[in-house]
Amino acid sequence: MTGRPMRVVGWYHSHPHITVWPSHVDVRTQAMYQMMDQGFVGLIFSCFIEDKNTKTGRVLYTCFQSVQAQKGSEYERIEIPIHVVPHETIGKVCLESAVELPKILCQEEQDAYRRIHSLAHLDPITKIHNGSVFTKNLCSQMSAISGPLLQWLEDKVEQNKQNIAELQLEKERLTLELTDLD
Amino acid sequence: MAASISGYTFSSLCYHSANSNSDHEGFLLGEVRQEETFSISDSQISNTEFLQVLEIHNHEPCSQLFSFYDYAGKVNEENLKRILKERRKNVIGWYRFRRNTQQQMSFREQIIHKQLTHILGVPDLVFLLFSFISTANNSTHALEYVLFRPNRKYNQRVSLTIPNLGNTSQQEYKVSSVPNTSWNYAKVIKEQGAEFFDKDGVMKDIRTIFQVYNALQDKVQAVCGEVEHSERLKETFQEEVNKLKKQIALRKIEKEDERRLQEMAAVEGRQVPEEHKNTCPAYNSRAVCPGNAAEEYSLENQDTSETPPPYSEVIPLDSTAVNTETSTAYLPRPQAVGSSSYAPPSLGAAKNTGNGDGSSTDSSQGTPGSGVVGQLAKGEEEEEEEDEDEDEEDSSEYENLANEPSESSDSEFSQLAEGRPASLRPDGDARNSQASQI
């Protein structure tokens, strides 16, 4: 997709509503990954945090690896510096990932429903109930994820149109300036 | 009042902010609604409350600072009109992103806000402030955000909700039916309930909603394709523009060199060629290596129209994560400042066992790093961040305020100045002395 060889360099997960620091389990999981690849890193994003007193919302992210003080002792977290590198445009891989999310959620819902649906002893009312739960959950996904995603994508197209028009003008202006200098 | 913003709009704000090497600002578009909440309690039969709901639908980022106001904070209506165009009527607020600063409106922001309120005719215009801070070793970063209602009493703060999917544990599916031996029950629900199912025994609703979902997902994919296409187009144009700028800069250097040569020739007569060659070898070498020259000059003699070289050119590609000093040296990100300690809230299960061993050694590295960063920030971003000097001064005043809470005019938030994390610490461990205070 990118035209360059890529490999998995780490794992990430989110901690909604809770602290960004990795739990004991997270640290151990990271240690396991490091056994396969010393350079493997772990990222944690903490979100949906609000300090009720100051009405301050927070999003945090941290990068870590695991280390064992001595053989047999408990694994501990070590901090790894991480920088978000600015980029003028969004890459294809990022866009594809963004669009993948609703698909994954729908697939999970289908899997859950399929498991229930296979139960033959349920009476019609229960089946209707379960079918409605599926419908409700899919509606929830569409309004919370697919809808806002589609809106963001549309707005981005508009924004880019604007930016491209401005860049075109600037290109013309600079071309003129260059020819004037020659 | 309650406010909400979609996760995607929020992350778009973060994206634009993270991509800017200076402060970033823009406008918030959306709508304000009155919602009636109806509640019943033991003491009253009915209790209606009116809640103002502010929904942020979208944002309009400003490509530069000072695009609609000047250094004195005077708003230029013409520029504002040009930036907003027909979206003006949807403006419900504006936002700013700054790094390593206090969660308070600066004086300039306050005066701009008053003018915007008046010019845009939005009496309850809101201001969303983003602040970004990092630990000294850059392993942990935090983006804080507060939504202000400056036109209300005491610069009221509003909770900003990011609606989420919620509980996806799928516990609502029933795995068994309520036991019932009634024949009538079984008969009625079978006969009447048959309406819900198609000939394959699949619920009709399921098929229908799935169709809706698929149609929506197809649209998402299609528009995503459009976005990808436009991003690549934008990239191409940006590259061409950058190339032209370099060519222009180079041409200007060459012309300047020619002009100086001619001047010296005119002044000193025949002796010039030998002397000039000896004393100014730099000119010759620059003429030989135009690529380097263009870059050097574009860094030193930046116009406001010049953009700094992209980060991908500046960062050494082989820098490893451990190489904190060299990587911080190349990235013009200000180090965390301030002395207040921050003990992050932690639940029992999530409390980490590590005590930030890595950071205590890194904090000493943080100090020289910040020095270099300071210089780099000055040199590379001088032109773009000149306008930032005032903001930097403001923020240094705020840093002092952190130690003198009594100076804060907002009495209920005076403790905020102390409790607010001006720098992030892992764990609040006493051994961790932050040496990187500037």
XYZ file of C-alpha atoms in Angstrom, chain B residues 113-333:
221
model
C -13.147 37.382 21.925
C -15.049 40.531 22.834
C -14.657 41.869 19.315
C -15.681 38.605 17.703
C -18.764 38.461 19.923
C -19.761 41.873 18.677
C -18.783 41.490 15.013
C -20.271 38.035 14.540
C -23.331 38.871 16.601
C -23.084 35.768 18.773
C -23.758 36.860 22.348
C -22.701 33.571 23.878
C -19.631 32.917 21.763
C -17.462 30.190 23.262
C -13.702 29.706 23.340
C -12.074 26.297 23.280
C -8.539 26.265 24.620
C -6.145 23.414 23.918
C -2.940 23.082 25.822
C -0.237 20.522 25.122
C 2.343 19.432 27.651
C 4.949 16.693 27.791
C 7.142 15.028 30.340
C 10.792 16.034 30.266
C 11.804 12.812 28.538
C 8.986 13.113 25.997
C 7.571 9.686 26.764
C 4.208 10.921 27.913
C 2.175 13.743 26.436
C -1.100 15.305 27.377
C -3.565 17.393 25.485
C -5.831 19.333 27.778
C -8.917 21.174 26.647
C -11.319 23.553 28.310
C -14.386 25.195 26.829
C -14.889 28.719 28.128
C -17.941 30.889 28.073
C -16.134 34.199 28.510
C -19.208 36.358 28.134
C -20.750 34.858 31.236
C -19.934 35.389 34.862
C -16.484 34.396 36.069
C -15.498 33.104 32.661
C -17.634 30.024 33.075
C -16.296 26.662 31.946
C -18.480 24.180 30.120
C -18.068 20.412 30.040
C -17.268 19.185 26.581
C -18.558 15.690 25.862
C -17.273 13.486 23.108
C -20.133 11.063 22.513
C -18.905 7.556 22.212
C -20.359 4.237 21.232
C -20.737 3.323 24.872
C -21.023 -0.184 26.116
C -20.398 -2.694 23.360
C -20.329 -5.758 25.558
C -23.433 -7.146 23.878
C -24.956 -8.258 27.118
C -28.398 -7.389 25.885
C -28.852 -10.502 23.818
C -30.981 -13.045 25.575
C -29.659 -16.603 25.546
C -32.784 -18.153 26.940
C -36.475 -17.467 26.959
C -38.543 -16.923 30.064
C -40.010 -20.349 30.848
C -43.669 -20.573 29.947
C -45.968 -23.561 29.584
C -49.006 -21.601 28.487
C -50.382 -22.954 25.211
C -52.163 -19.672 24.497
C -48.964 -17.713 24.918
C -47.055 -20.000 22.612
C -49.840 -19.927 19.999
C -50.331 -16.157 19.956
C -46.667 -15.228 19.788
C -46.048 -17.807 17.081
C -48.932 -16.710 14.873
C -48.605 -12.959 15.359
C -44.856 -12.997 15.663
C -44.532 -14.667 12.264
C -44.928 -11.208 10.746
C -41.423 -10.357 11.861
C -39.732 -13.206 10.056
C -39.207 -13.936 6.420
C -39.491 -17.381 4.825
C -35.930 -18.281 5.904
C -36.727 -17.590 9.527
C -34.522 -14.525 9.523
C -35.908 -11.395 11.079
C -36.879 -8.916 8.396
C -35.596 -5.970 10.402
C -32.146 -7.481 10.429
C -31.991 -7.596 6.678
C -33.320 -4.068 6.380
C -30.958 -2.494 8.852
C -28.064 -4.389 7.355
C -28.928 -2.913 3.974
C -28.909 0.555 5.515
C -25.554 -0.129 7.117
C -24.046 -1.434 3.883
C -25.275 1.534 1.877
C -23.746 3.840 4.465
C -20.449 1.990 4.509
C -20.272 2.102 0.712
C -20.688 5.859 0.873
C -17.984 6.096 3.540
C -15.585 4.156 1.311
C -16.438 6.283 -1.703
C -15.921 9.617 0.037
C -12.772 8.244 1.637
C -11.500 7.598 -1.874
C -12.217 11.222 -2.724
C -10.343 12.379 0.359
C -7.349 10.236 -0.514
C -7.300 11.625 -4.012
C -7.514 15.200 -2.817
C -4.817 14.645 -0.187
C -2.419 13.398 -2.849
C -3.317 16.331 -5.095
C -2.707 18.729 -2.228
C 0.647 17.047 -1.627
C 1.653 17.500 -5.255
C 0.735 21.160 -5.286
C 2.495 21.756 -1.987
C 5.655 20.138 -3.364
C 5.504 22.291 -6.481
C 4.996 25.417 -4.405
C 7.936 24.501 -2.153
C 10.108 23.814 -5.178
C 9.221 27.182 -6.707
C 10.037 28.932 -3.449
C 13.440 27.281 -3.358
C 14.099 28.213 -6.954
C 13.123 31.813 -6.259
C 15.332 31.940 -3.184
C 18.208 30.527 -5.200
C 17.680 32.967 -8.039
C 17.674 35.830 -5.564
C 20.981 34.654 -4.109
C 22.516 34.366 -7.536
C 21.337 37.851 -8.425
C 22.660 39.221 -5.157
C 26.049 37.594 -5.826
C 26.134 39.059 -9.340
C 25.209 42.476 -8.033
C 27.933 42.423 -5.370
C 30.534 41.273 -7.838
C 29.596 44.098 -10.163
C 29.661 46.616 -7.325
C 33.076 45.544 -6.148
C 34.381 45.523 -9.684
C 33.140 49.057 -10.164
C 34.638 50.318 -6.900
C 38.024 48.586 -6.821
C 38.842 48.373 -10.476
C 41.213 45.726 -11.876
C 42.477 44.337 -8.563
C 39.150 42.840 -7.649
C 39.196 39.424 -9.341
C 42.257 38.092 -7.362
C 41.307 39.622 -4.042
C 37.742 38.625 -4.353
C 38.639 35.047 -5.084
C 40.836 34.873 -1.984
C 38.622 36.637 0.472
C 35.287 35.296 -0.571
C 35.605 31.640 -1.364
C 32.205 31.138 0.141
C 30.541 32.838 -2.799
C 32.171 30.447 -5.248
C 31.315 27.400 -3.217
C 27.765 28.568 -2.914
C 27.500 28.962 -6.640
C 28.761 25.426 -7.040
C 26.300 23.895 -4.606
C 23.014 25.587 -5.274
C 20.967 23.018 -3.430
C 22.655 23.607 -0.091
C 22.741 27.338 -0.547
C 19.048 27.550 -1.196
C 18.337 25.647 1.984
C 20.736 27.687 4.099
C 19.321 30.939 2.865
C 15.784 29.820 3.068
C 16.402 29.051 6.732
C 18.141 32.327 7.507
C 16.288 34.776 5.339
C 12.820 33.515 5.720
C 9.958 35.608 4.450
C 6.656 35.125 6.094
C 5.661 33.229 2.979
C 8.483 30.707 3.404
C 7.706 27.537 5.248
C 10.335 25.768 7.330
C 11.685 22.524 5.884
C 9.398 19.595 6.645
C 10.261 17.581 9.733
C 11.083 14.537 7.656
C 14.097 16.389 6.246
C 15.230 17.691 9.592
C 15.013 14.565 11.715
C 17.911 12.146 11.235
C 16.237 9.061 9.854
C 18.323 6.647 11.863
C 17.587 8.161 15.248
C 16.400 5.504 17.651
C 13.890 5.955 20.375
C 16.622 5.888 23.014
C 18.531 8.687 21.398
C 16.713 11.348 23.353
C 19.283 14.062 23.143
C 19.782 14.071 19.392
C 16.127 13.633 18.632
C 15.087 16.442 20.940
C 17.798 18.598 19.477
C 16.230 18.371 16.045
C 12.650 18.821 17.042
C 11.700 22.381 17.845
C 9.294 21.381 20.554
